[in-house]
Amino acid sequence: MLHEMPLIETIVAGLGLAFVFGTLANRFGISPIVGYLLAGVSVGPFTPGFVADQGLATELAELGVILLMFGVGLHFSLADLMSVRAIALPGAVVQIACATLLGMGLAWLLGWSAGAGLVFGLALSVASTVVLLRAMQERRLIETGKGRIAVGWLIVEDLAMVLALVLLPAFATTLGGTAPSGGTGVFSDLGLGVSGVILMTVFKLCVFVILMLLVGRRIIPWALQMTASSGSRELFRLAVLAITLGVAFGAASLFGVSLALGAFFAGMIMAESDLSHRAAEDTLPLRDAFAVLFFVSVGMLFDPRSLVQDPLPILATVLIIVLGKSIAAFVIVRAFRYPTSTALTISVSLAQIGEFSFILAELGGRLNILPPEARDLILAGAILSIMLNPILFSSIDTLRQRLDRSAPDEASATSPAKSAAATHGRELQTQPAGAVPSHIPAGSVAIEADDLRPTALADHLVLVGYGRVGSRIAQRLTAAGRAFVVIEDADKRVARIRAAGTEAIVGNAVKAEVLAAANIAQARDIVLAFPNSFEAVAIINAARNANPGIRITARVHSGEQRERLIQAGADTVINGDEVTAQAIADHLLEARSDAPLADGPILPADEPMREVALTDGTDRIP
């Protein structure tokens, strides 16, 4: 019976073993991604025991790529994308050229043809979408200047690889391979040749972008609004998934655009809807699950014996990916006068390869351009670089902190404008606008270049998060004259905080150095104004360890989350649903004091509502 259900077998084995190996990796202080890759190796064809269906795993992984790029698109706008074009476009092109030349050099040493070296170098030049985005999301960098540069860079790489995949069959014989059996396409059959293929590819890409901007911008938000008005959350989720998958598949099948790029545009258009936040929440569980299957599918391709059979070529391949690409990207970013911390983040995020590399290797082999051993080197390089990537990120986090401490003036030398005025009795440092190159996007690099300046406040309140709830809390605290500092990692929000004259610490409050910069040891209160209970537990533990007497207030969306935070050490946990229900009930009862009493209690007697206050017992949290 089980042999008749390969899809279920693959999903169960992939997710189950990914959970086991990921948990073990996390327990040993290693990124769970390494565990996911090892899970794939364990169910691959090169290790004994159960072998999952590799074709199905690859298709399931594509769903993860689609949903991940859709989620990134939800946090982007066309203006965000255009703001980094000056560095993303030339940076990606130069970095691809450098990596390709390094790959061609290794191919020459191995005795391969020039055509094989070109395809091999291209395969080593493009970063994995999933790995880069997961690394950025784990560090909450997607909505920062660094994140925008990395995503813009990634999109340019995707477009370059789409063009390479289209042109490779047309140049197969020139590169020493064999032409595909069906010719090089309809454009060559019409006598347009290679130039016709290039022009038609660019034309189709332009048509897709225009359709999304002119038609999709009207239809997609309208469809979401109509579905949401039905009141069915199930239909809304279906609408989001149908639009995302439909646009991605249509982009790939009709316009020759990658699935990832199509999904990104779908998310970017959907971001203009007021319902984009809800769409992001509804797709998050699926996005995470299928992203895990991507790493499992990559692990299934790896043959551990190759580490023993070809150690030196594999080592050289990994060095090109991890060192060669990183150094090229670092030099390019610094040449554009971005801070060292930004250059380090961009260079390490690109120090791996993934899905496009596999596609290029497969196509190059099918056209008899690449030798079989090239595919093995690309797979080994991908696996090892993906495993090394979390370690590299941890290393640059430490290095960046040291650089920030040793070179505090670097940020002020490269930031684009003057910082905000004094906040709570302390003047923030200002930066000369004239020292900034015009291509640096305003409103992002000032924050990215910001070294972690500690606050001078004491006996104050630390507000973590400046979203819909956090911003309202800040308004009330400001009106009441309460001294406080905000911790926020999204640079657009930080810009709003500072424009309002409030002091902000840039970073994720989970990190000890960020809490230290907020002077958590001498703070009276800390308020967690976001509903993520997993991060909240980590922050509560860190705050309590640094300041046992601090008063901790948090918000949640469910009773289960409330119990978790109370057990972690929170003093007051506010359930937003309960407070909303209490406010509505109070409004109804106070508005019609002469109304006849109901036959029964408005609220169940076994679930009494409790009014929870922030500071003085009167101010409710919305």
Coordinates of C-alpha atoms in Angstrom, one line a residue:
M1 CA 0.0 0.0 0.0
L2 CA 2.8 2.5 0.9
H3 CA 4.5 2.0 -2.4
E4 CA 1.4 3.4 -4.1
M5 CA 1.7 6.7 -2.2
P6 CA 5.1 8.2 -3.1
L7 CA 3.9 11.8 -2.5
I8 CA 2.8 11.0 1.1
E9 CA 6.0 8.9 1.7
T10 CA 8.2 11.8 0.5
I11 CA 6.4 14.4 2.6
V12 CA 6.3 12.3 5.8
A13 CA 9.9 11.1 5.5
G14 CA 11.2 14.6 4.5
L15 CA 9.4 16.6 7.2
G16 CA 9.8 13.9 9.9
L17 CA 13.6 13.4 9.5
A18 CA 14.0 17.2 9.0
F19 CA 12.4 17.7 12.4
V20 CA 14.7 15.1 14.0
F21 CA 17.9 16.2 12.4
G22 CA 17.0 19.9 12.7
T23 CA 16.3 19.5 16.4
L24 CA 19.6 17.8 17.0
A25 CA 21.5 20.5 15.1
N26 CA 19.8 23.2 17.1
R27 CA 20.6 21.3 20.3
F28 CA 24.3 21.4 19.4
G29 CA 24.2 25.1 18.5
I30 CA 24.2 24.6 14.7
S31 CA 21.7 26.0 12.3
P32 CA 18.7 23.7 11.7
I33 CA 19.4 24.1 7.9
V34 CA 22.4 21.7 8.4
G35 CA 20.0 19.2 9.9
Y36 CA 17.5 19.5 7.0
L37 CA 20.4 18.9 4.5
L38 CA 21.5 15.8 6.5
A39 CA 17.9 14.6 6.5
G40 CA 17.9 14.8 2.7
V41 CA 21.2 12.8 2.5
S42 CA 19.7 10.1 4.7
V43 CA 16.7 9.5 2.4
G44 CA 18.7 10.0 -0.8
P45 CA 19.8 7.3 -3.3
F46 CA 23.4 7.4 -2.1
T47 CA 22.8 6.1 1.5
P48 CA 21.3 2.8 2.6
G49 CA 17.7 2.4 3.7
F50 CA 14.6 4.2 2.5
V51 CA 14.9 6.3 -0.7
A52 CA 12.4 9.1 -1.2
D53 CA 11.1 10.2 -4.6
Q54 CA 13.6 12.7 -5.8
G55 CA 11.4 14.1 -8.5
L56 CA 8.5 14.8 -6.1
A57 CA 10.8 16.3 -3.5
T58 CA 12.2 18.7 -6.1
E59 CA 8.6 19.8 -7.2
L60 CA 7.6 20.3 -3.5
A61 CA 10.7 22.3 -3.0
E62 CA 9.7 24.6 -5.9
L63 CA 6.5 25.4 -3.9
G64 CA 8.8 26.5 -1.0
V65 CA 10.7 28.8 -3.4
I66 CA 7.4 30.3 -4.7
L67 CA 5.9 30.9 -1.3
L68 CA 9.2 32.3 0.1
M69 CA 9.6 34.8 -2.7
F70 CA 5.9 35.7 -2.4
G71 CA 6.5 36.5 1.2
V72 CA 9.4 38.7 0.4
G73 CA 7.4 40.5 -2.3
L74 CA 4.8 41.4 0.4
H75 CA 7.4 43.5 2.2
F76 CA 8.5 45.2 -1.0
S77 CA 7.3 48.0 -3.2
L78 CA 8.4 49.0 -6.7
A79 CA 10.0 52.1 -5.1
D80 CA 12.0 49.9 -2.8
L81 CA 13.2 47.8 -5.7
M82 CA 14.2 50.9 -7.8
S83 CA 15.9 52.5 -4.8
V84 CA 18.7 49.8 -4.9
R85 CA 19.0 49.5 -8.7
A86 CA 22.2 51.6 -8.8
I87 CA 24.1 49.0 -6.8
A88 CA 22.1 45.8 -7.4
L89 CA 22.3 45.9 -11.2
P90 CA 26.1 46.6 -11.7
G91 CA 27.0 44.7 -8.5
A92 CA 25.2 41.5 -9.6
V93 CA 26.6 41.7 -13.1
V94 CA 30.2 42.2 -12.0
Q95 CA 29.9 39.5 -9.3
I96 CA 28.5 37.0 -11.8
A97 CA 31.4 37.8 -14.2
C98 CA 34.0 37.4 -11.4
A99 CA 32.6 34.0 -10.3
T100 CA 32.3 32.8 -13.9
L101 CA 35.9 33.6 -14.6
L102 CA 37.0 31.8 -11.4
G103 CA 34.9 28.8 -12.5
M104 CA 36.5 28.9 -16.0
G105 CA 39.9 28.9 -14.4
L106 CA 39.2 25.8 -12.3
A107 CA 37.7 24.1 -15.4
W108 CA 40.9 24.9 -17.4
L109 CA 43.0 23.3 -14.6
L110 CA 40.8 20.2 -14.8
G111 CA 41.2 20.0 -18.5
W112 CA 37.6 20.9 -19.6
S113 CA 36.6 22.8 -22.6
A114 CA 36.0 26.6 -22.6
G115 CA 32.3 26.0 -23.1
A116 CA 32.2 23.7 -20.1
G117 CA 34.1 26.2 -18.1
L118 CA 31.6 29.0 -19.0
V119 CA 28.6 26.9 -17.9
F120 CA 30.4 25.7 -14.8
G121 CA 31.3 29.3 -13.8
L122 CA 27.8 30.5 -14.4
A123 CA 26.4 27.7 -12.2
L124 CA 28.8 28.9 -9.4
S125 CA 27.8 32.5 -9.7
V126 CA 24.2 32.5 -8.7
A127 CA 23.0 32.3 -5.1
S128 CA 20.2 30.2 -3.8
T129 CA 16.9 32.2 -3.3
V130 CA 15.8 30.0 -0.4
V131 CA 19.1 30.1 1.5
L132 CA 19.6 33.9 1.1
L133 CA 16.0 34.7 2.1
R134 CA 16.0 32.3 5.1
A135 CA 19.2 33.8 6.4
M136 CA 17.8 37.4 6.0
Q137 CA 14.5 36.4 7.6
E138 CA 16.2 34.7 10.6
R139 CA 18.1 38.0 11.3
R140 CA 15.0 40.1 10.4
L141 CA 16.9 42.0 7.7
I142 CA 14.4 41.7 4.8
E143 CA 12.9 45.2 5.5
T144 CA 16.3 46.9 6.1
G145 CA 18.6 48.5 3.6
K146 CA 20.8 45.4 3.6
G147 CA 17.8 43.2 2.8
R148 CA 16.6 45.4 -0.1
I149 CA 20.1 45.4 -1.6
A150 CA 20.3 41.6 -1.2
V151 CA 16.9 40.9 -2.7
G152 CA 17.5 43.4 -5.6
W153 CA 20.8 41.7 -6.2
L154 CA 19.1 38.3 -6.2
I155 CA 16.5 39.4 -8.7
V156 CA 19.2 40.6 -11.1
E157 CA 20.9 37.2 -10.8
D158 CA 17.6 35.5 -11.5
L159 CA 17.0 37.5 -14.6
A160 CA 20.6 36.8 -15.8
M161 CA 20.1 33.1 -15.3
V162 CA 16.7 33.1 -17.1
L163 CA 18.5 34.7 -20.1
A164 CA 21.4 32.1 -19.8
L165 CA 18.9 29.2 -19.8
V166 CA 17.2 30.6 -22.9
L167 CA 20.5 31.2 -24.8
L168 CA 22.3 28.0 -23.8
P169 CA 20.6 25.8 -26.4
A170 CA 21.2 28.4 -29.1
F171 CA 24.9 28.4 -28.4
A172 CA 25.2 24.7 -27.7
T173 CA 27.3 23.8 -30.7
T174 CA 29.5 26.9 -30.4
L175 CA 30.3 25.9 -26.8
G176 CA 31.3 22.4 -27.8
G177 CA 28.0 20.6 -27.2
T178 CA 25.2 19.3 -29.3
A179 CA 22.1 21.2 -30.4
P180 CA 18.8 20.1 -28.9
S181 CA 16.8 17.6 -31.1
G182 CA 14.0 20.1 -31.6
G183 CA 16.3 22.9 -32.8
T184 CA 17.0 26.0 -30.9
G185 CA 13.4 27.3 -30.9
V186 CA 10.8 28.9 -33.0
F187 CA 12.7 32.2 -33.3
S188 CA 15.6 30.5 -35.0
D189 CA 13.2 28.6 -37.3
L190 CA 11.8 32.0 -38.3
G191 CA 15.3 33.2 -39.2
L192 CA 15.7 35.5 -36.2
G193 CA 18.8 33.6 -34.9
V194 CA 20.4 34.3 -31.5
S195 CA 19.6 38.0 -31.6
G196 CA 16.0 37.1 -32.1
V197 CA 16.0 34.8 -29.0
I198 CA 17.5 37.6 -26.9
L199 CA 15.1 40.2 -28.1
M200 CA 12.1 38.0 -27.7
T201 CA 13.2 37.0 -24.1
V202 CA 13.5 40.6 -23.1
F203 CA 10.2 41.4 -24.9
K204 CA 8.3 38.7 -23.0
L205 CA 9.9 39.9 -19.7
C206 CA 8.8 43.4 -20.3
V207 CA 5.3 42.3 -21.3
F208 CA 5.0 40.3 -18.0
V209 CA 6.2 43.3 -15.9
I210 CA 3.8 45.7 -17.7
L211 CA 0.9 43.3 -17.2
M212 CA 1.6 43.0 -13.5
L213 CA 1.9 46.7 -13.0
L214 CA -1.1 47.8 -15.1
V215 CA -3.5 44.8 -14.9
G216 CA -2.3 42.9 -11.8
R217 CA -2.2 46.0 -9.7
R218 CA -5.9 46.5 -10.3
I219 CA -7.2 42.9 -10.4
I220 CA -5.2 41.3 -7.5
P221 CA -6.2 43.8 -4.7
W222 CA -9.8 43.8 -6.0
A223 CA -10.0 40.0 -5.9
L224 CA -8.6 40.0 -2.4
Q225 CA -11.0 42.6 -1.2
M226 CA -14.0 40.8 -2.7
T227 CA -13.0 37.5 -1.1
A228 CA -12.4 39.2 2.3
S229 CA -15.8 40.8 2.1
S230 CA -17.4 37.3 2.1
G231 CA -16.2 36.8 5.6
S232 CA -14.7 33.4 4.9
R233 CA -11.1 33.1 6.1
E234 CA -10.8 29.8 4.2
L235 CA -11.7 31.4 0.9
F236 CA -9.3 34.2 1.6
R237 CA -6.4 31.7 2.1
L238 CA -7.4 30.0 -1.1
A239 CA -7.5 33.3 -3.0
V240 CA -4.0 34.2 -1.7
L241 CA -2.6 30.7 -2.7
A242 CA -4.4 30.6 -6.0
I243 CA -3.1 34.1 -7.0
T244 CA 0.5 33.4 -5.9
L245 CA 0.8 30.0 -7.5
G246 CA -1.2 31.0 -10.6
V247 CA 1.0 34.1 -11.3
A248 CA 4.2 32.2 -10.7
F249 CA 3.2 29.3 -13.0
G250 CA 1.8 31.7 -15.6
A251 CA 5.0 33.7 -15.5
A252 CA 7.1 30.6 -16.1
S253 CA 5.0 28.9 -18.7
L254 CA 3.8 31.9 -20.7
F255 CA 6.6 34.5 -20.4
G256 CA 9.7 32.3 -19.6
V257 CA 10.2 34.0 -16.3
S258 CA 11.3 32.0 -13.3
L259 CA 8.7 30.7 -10.8
A260 CA 10.5 32.7 -8.0
L261 CA 10.4 36.0 -9.9
G262 CA 6.7 35.5 -10.8
A263 CA 5.9 34.9 -7.2
F264 CA 7.9 37.9 -6.1
F265 CA 5.9 40.2 -8.4
A266 CA 2.6 38.7 -7.1
G267 CA 3.6 39.5 -3.6
M268 CA 4.8 43.0 -4.5
I269 CA 1.5 43.8 -6.2
M270 CA -0.5 42.2 -3.3
A271 CA 1.5 44.4 -0.9
E272 CA -0.4 47.4 -2.1
S273 CA -3.6 45.9 -0.6
D274 CA -4.7 46.6 2.9
L275 CA -5.0 42.9 3.4
S276 CA -1.3 42.1 2.7
H277 CA -0.5 41.7 6.4
R278 CA -3.2 39.0 6.7
A279 CA -2.0 37.3 3.5
A280 CA 1.5 37.1 5.0
E281 CA 0.2 35.5 8.2
D282 CA -2.0 33.0 6.4
T283 CA 0.8 31.7 4.1
L284 CA 3.6 31.6 6.8
P285 CA 3.1 27.9 7.9
L286 CA 3.1 26.6 4.3
R287 CA 6.0 28.7 3.4
D288 CA 8.1 27.4 6.3
A289 CA 7.2 23.7 5.6
F290 CA 7.9 23.8 1.9
A291 CA 11.1 25.7 2.5
V292 CA 12.3 22.9 4.7
L293 CA 11.5 20.4 1.9
F294 CA 13.8 22.5 -0.4
F295 CA 16.8 21.7 1.8
V296 CA 15.8 18.1 2.1
S297 CA 15.6 17.8 -1.7
V298 CA 19.1 19.4 -2.1
G299 CA 20.5 16.9 0.5
M300 CA 19.1 14.0 -1.6
L301 CA 21.3 15.0 -4.5
F302 CA 24.6 14.7 -2.5
D303 CA 26.8 11.6 -2.7
P304 CA 29.0 11.6 0.4
R305 CA 31.5 9.4 -1.4
S306 CA 32.5 12.3 -3.6
L307 CA 34.3 13.9 -0.6
V308 CA 36.7 11.1 -0.6
Q309 CA 37.0 10.5 -4.4
D310 CA 37.5 14.1 -5.5
P311 CA 38.5 16.1 -2.4
L312 CA 40.7 18.8 -4.1
P313 CA 38.3 19.8 -6.9
I314 CA 35.5 20.0 -4.4
L315 CA 37.6 22.1 -2.1
A316 CA 38.5 24.4 -5.0
T317 CA 34.8 24.7 -5.9
V318 CA 33.8 25.5 -2.4
L319 CA 36.5 28.2 -2.1
I320 CA 35.3 29.8 -5.3
I321 CA 31.7 29.9 -3.9
V322 CA 32.5 30.9 -0.4
L323 CA 35.6 33.1 -0.8
G324 CA 35.7 34.1 -4.4
K325 CA 32.1 35.4 -4.6
S326 CA 32.3 36.9 -1.2
I327 CA 35.4 38.9 -1.9
A328 CA 34.0 40.1 -5.2
A329 CA 30.7 41.2 -3.6
F330 CA 32.5 42.9 -0.7
V331 CA 34.7 44.9 -2.9
I332 CA 31.8 46.0 -5.1
V333 CA 29.6 47.1 -2.2
R334 CA 32.5 49.0 -0.6
A335 CA 33.3 50.6 -4.0
F336 CA 29.8 52.1 -3.8
R337 CA 30.8 53.6 -0.4
Y338 CA 28.4 51.5 1.7
P339 CA 29.6 50.7 5.2
T340 CA 31.7 47.6 6.0
S341 CA 28.8 46.0 7.9
T342 CA 26.6 46.2 4.9
A343 CA 29.3 44.8 2.6
L344 CA 29.9 41.9 5.0
T345 CA 26.2 41.0 5.1
I346 CA 25.8 41.1 1.3
S347 CA 28.9 39.2 0.6
V348 CA 28.2 36.3 3.0
S349 CA 24.5 36.1 1.9
L350 CA 25.7 35.4 -1.6
A351 CA 28.4 32.8 -0.5
Q352 CA 26.3 29.8 -1.6
I353 CA 24.6 28.3 -4.6
G354 CA 21.3 26.5 -5.1
E355 CA 18.4 25.8 -7.4
F356 CA 19.5 27.8 -10.5
S357 CA 22.9 26.1 -10.4
F358 CA 21.2 22.7 -10.5
I359 CA 19.1 23.7 -13.5
L360 CA 22.1 25.0 -15.4
A361 CA 24.1 21.9 -14.6
E362 CA 21.3 19.6 -15.8
L363 CA 20.8 21.6 -19.0
G364 CA 24.5 21.7 -19.7
G365 CA 24.8 18.0 -19.2
R366 CA 21.8 17.3 -21.5
L367 CA 23.4 19.4 -24.2
N368 CA 26.8 17.6 -23.7
I369 CA 28.5 20.8 -22.8
L370 CA 29.3 19.9 -19.2
P371 CA 31.1 16.6 -18.3
P372 CA 29.4 14.4 -15.7
E373 CA 32.0 15.2 -13.0
A374 CA 31.0 18.9 -13.3
R375 CA 27.5 18.2 -12.0
D376 CA 29.0 16.3 -9.0
L377 CA 31.2 19.3 -8.2
I378 CA 28.3 21.7 -8.4
L379 CA 26.2 19.5 -6.1
A380 CA 29.0 19.1 -3.6
G381 CA 29.7 22.8 -3.7
A382 CA 26.0 23.6 -3.1
I383 CA 25.7 21.3 -0.2
L384 CA 28.9 22.4 1.6
S385 CA 28.3 26.1 0.9
I386 CA 24.8 25.9 2.3
M387 CA 26.1 24.1 5.4
L388 CA 28.8 26.7 5.9
N389 CA 26.5 29.7 5.3
P390 CA 25.0 29.9 8.8
I391 CA 28.5 29.6 10.3
L392 CA 29.7 32.5 8.1
F393 CA 26.7 34.6 9.2
S394 CA 27.5 34.0 12.9
S395 CA 31.1 34.9 12.2
I396 CA 30.3 38.2 10.6
D397 CA 27.8 39.1 13.4
T398 CA 30.8 38.9 15.8
L399 CA 33.1 40.7 13.4
R400 CA 30.6 43.4 12.6
Q401 CA 30.2 44.2 16.3
R402 CA 34.0 44.5 16.7
L403 CA 34.2 46.8 13.7
D404 CA 31.3 48.9 15.0
R405 CA 33.2 49.3 18.3
S406 CA 36.6 50.0 16.7
A407 CA 35.3 52.3 14.0
P408 CA 32.4 54.3 15.4
D409 CA 32.8 57.1 12.8
E410 CA 32.3 54.9 9.7
A411 CA 28.6 55.1 9.9
S412 CA 28.5 58.9 10.1
A413 CA 30.9 59.1 7.2
T414 CA 28.6 57.2 4.9
S415 CA 25.0 57.9 6.0
P416 CA 22.8 59.9 3.7
A417 CA 21.4 62.6 5.9
K418 CA 21.3 64.1 9.3
S419 CA 19.7 62.1 12.0
A420 CA 16.8 63.3 14.1
A421 CA 17.0 65.8 16.8
A422 CA 17.4 65.4 20.5
T423 CA 15.4 62.6 22.3
H424 CA 14.6 62.5 26.0
G425 CA 17.4 64.8 26.9
R426 CA 20.1 63.3 24.7
E427 CA 21.2 64.6 21.3
L428 CA 21.6 62.0 18.6
Q429 CA 24.7 62.4 16.4
T430 CA 24.2 64.0 13.1
Q431 CA 25.8 63.2 9.7
P432 CA 26.7 65.5 6.9
A433 CA 24.5 65.1 3.9
G434 CA 27.2 66.2 1.6
A435 CA 29.3 63.1 2.3
V436 CA 26.8 60.8 0.8
P437 CA 26.8 59.5 -2.8
S438 CA 23.5 60.1 -4.6
H439 CA 22.8 56.5 -5.4
I440 CA 22.5 55.4 -1.7
P441 CA 18.7 55.0 -1.0
A442 CA 17.5 57.5 1.5
G443 CA 16.1 56.3 4.7
S444 CA 17.9 53.0 4.9
V445 CA 21.6 53.3 5.0
A446 CA 21.5 55.8 7.9
I447 CA 20.0 53.1 9.9
E448 CA 22.1 50.3 8.5
A449 CA 25.3 52.2 9.2
D450 CA 24.1 53.0 12.7
D451 CA 26.5 51.6 15.3
L452 CA 24.8 50.4 18.4
R453 CA 24.9 53.5 20.5
P454 CA 23.8 52.8 24.1
T455 CA 21.1 55.0 25.6
A456 CA 21.8 57.4 28.4
L457 CA 18.4 56.8 30.0
A458 CA 17.9 55.1 33.4
D459 CA 14.8 54.1 35.3
H460 CA 13.0 54.2 32.0
L461 CA 10.8 52.0 29.9
V462 CA 12.0 49.8 27.0
L463 CA 9.4 49.4 24.2
V464 CA 10.1 46.5 21.9
G465 CA 8.3 46.9 18.5
Y466 CA 6.7 49.9 16.8
G467 CA 3.9 48.4 14.8
R468 CA 0.2 49.1 15.1
V469 CA 0.2 48.5 18.8
G470 CA 3.6 49.7 19.7
S471 CA 3.2 53.1 18.0
R472 CA 0.0 53.8 19.9
I473 CA 1.7 52.9 23.2
A474 CA 4.5 55.2 22.3
Q475 CA 2.1 58.0 21.7
R476 CA 0.5 57.6 25.1
L477 CA 3.8 57.4 26.8
T478 CA 5.0 60.5 25.1
A479 CA 1.9 62.4 26.1
A480 CA 2.3 61.2 29.7
G481 CA 6.0 62.4 29.7
R482 CA 7.3 58.9 30.4
A483 CA 11.0 58.4 29.5
F484 CA 11.3 55.4 27.1
V485 CA 13.4 54.0 24.3
V486 CA 12.2 51.9 21.4
I487 CA 13.8 48.8 20.0
E488 CA 12.9 48.2 16.3
D489 CA 14.7 46.4 13.4
A490 CA 12.6 47.6 10.4
D491 CA 14.3 50.7 9.1
K492 CA 11.2 52.4 7.8
R493 CA 9.7 52.2 11.3
V494 CA 13.0 53.5 12.8
A495 CA 12.8 56.5 10.5
R496 CA 9.3 57.2 11.7
I497 CA 10.3 56.8 15.4
R498 CA 13.2 59.3 15.0
A499 CA 11.1 61.7 12.9
A500 CA 8.7 61.8 15.9
G501 CA 11.7 62.8 18.2
T502 CA 11.9 59.4 20.0
E503 CA 15.1 57.5 20.7
A504 CA 15.4 54.2 18.9
I505 CA 17.8 51.3 19.2
V506 CA 18.2 49.5 15.9
G507 CA 18.2 45.7 16.1
N508 CA 16.5 42.6 17.3
A509 CA 15.7 42.6 21.0
V510 CA 16.6 38.9 21.1
K511 CA 20.2 39.8 20.9
A512 CA 21.9 40.6 24.2
E513 CA 23.9 43.5 22.8
V514 CA 20.7 45.2 21.7
L515 CA 19.1 44.9 25.1
A516 CA 22.3 46.1 26.7
A517 CA 22.3 49.2 24.4
A518 CA 18.8 49.9 25.7
N519 CA 20.3 49.8 29.2
I520 CA 18.0 47.0 30.2
A521 CA 19.9 46.6 33.5
Q522 CA 18.7 49.9 34.8
A523 CA 15.2 50.0 33.2
R524 CA 12.0 49.9 35.2
D525 CA 9.7 48.4 32.6
I526 CA 10.0 46.5 29.3
V527 CA 6.9 46.2 27.0
L528 CA 6.8 43.6 24.3
A529 CA 4.4 45.1 21.8
F530 CA 4.4 42.3 19.3
P531 CA 2.5 39.0 19.4
N532 CA 5.3 36.5 18.5
S533 CA 5.5 34.4 21.7
F534 CA 8.6 32.4 20.7
E535 CA 10.7 35.5 20.4
A536 CA 9.0 37.0 23.4
V537 CA 10.1 34.1 25.6
A538 CA 13.8 34.6 24.6
I539 CA 13.5 38.4 25.3
I540 CA 11.8 37.8 28.7
N541 CA 14.6 35.4 29.7
A542 CA 17.3 37.8 28.7
A543 CA 15.7 40.8 30.3
R544 CA 15.0 38.9 33.6
N545 CA 18.6 37.7 33.7
A546 CA 20.0 41.2 33.1
N547 CA 17.5 42.9 35.5
P548 CA 15.7 40.5 38.0
G549 CA 13.5 43.4 39.2
I550 CA 12.3 44.7 35.9
R551 CA 8.5 44.7 35.2
I552 CA 7.6 42.8 32.0
T553 CA 4.5 43.4 30.0
A554 CA 3.7 41.5 26.8
R555 CA 0.8 41.0 24.4
V556 CA -0.5 37.8 22.8
H557 CA -3.4 36.5 20.7
S558 CA -4.4 33.4 22.7
G559 CA -4.6 31.9 26.2
E560 CA -2.0 29.3 25.4
Q561 CA 0.5 31.9 24.4
R562 CA -0.3 33.9 27.6
E563 CA 0.4 30.9 29.8
R564 CA 3.7 30.3 28.0
L565 CA 4.9 33.9 28.6
I566 CA 3.7 33.9 32.2
Q567 CA 5.7 30.7 32.8
A568 CA 8.7 32.4 31.2
G569 CA 8.6 35.2 33.7
A570 CA 6.3 38.0 32.4
D571 CA 4.4 40.0 35.0
T572 CA 1.5 41.0 32.8
V573 CA 0.3 39.4 29.6
I574 CA -2.5 41.0 27.7
N575 CA -4.7 39.0 25.3
G576 CA -5.7 41.4 22.6
D577 CA -8.9 39.4 21.8
E578 CA -10.0 39.6 25.5
V579 CA -9.4 43.3 25.7
T580 CA -11.3 44.0 22.5
A581 CA -14.2 41.9 23.7
Q582 CA -14.2 43.7 27.1
A583 CA -14.1 47.1 25.3
I584 CA -17.1 46.2 23.1
A585 CA -19.1 44.9 26.0
D586 CA -18.3 48.0 28.1
H587 CA -19.4 50.2 25.1
L588 CA -22.7 48.4 24.7
L589 CA -23.5 48.5 28.4
E590 CA -22.5 52.1 28.9
A591 CA -24.2 53.4 25.8
R592 CA -27.7 52.0 26.8
S593 CA -27.8 52.1 30.5
D594 CA -31.6 52.0 30.4
A595 CA -31.7 48.9 28.1
P596 CA -33.5 45.8 29.5
L597 CA -31.2 43.2 31.0
A598 CA -30.5 40.1 29.1
D599 CA -31.9 36.8 30.3
G600 CA -28.3 35.4 30.8
P601 CA -24.8 36.7 31.2
I602 CA -23.2 38.3 28.2
L603 CA -20.0 36.4 28.9
P604 CA -19.6 32.8 30.1
A605 CA -19.3 32.8 33.9
D606 CA -16.4 30.3 33.8
E607 CA -14.4 32.6 31.6
P608 CA -14.4 36.0 33.3
M609 CA -12.9 39.0 31.5
R610 CA -10.1 40.8 33.3
E611 CA -9.2 44.3 32.5
V612 CA -5.4 44.6 32.3
A613 CA -3.6 47.9 32.6
L614 CA -0.2 49.0 31.3
T615 CA 1.0 51.3 34.0
D616 CA -1.5 53.2 36.1
G617 CA -4.5 50.9 36.0
T618 CA -6.6 53.0 33.5
D619 CA -4.9 52.9 30.1
R620 CA -6.1 49.9 28.1
I621 CA -3.9 48.4 25.4
P622 CA -5.7 48.4 22.0

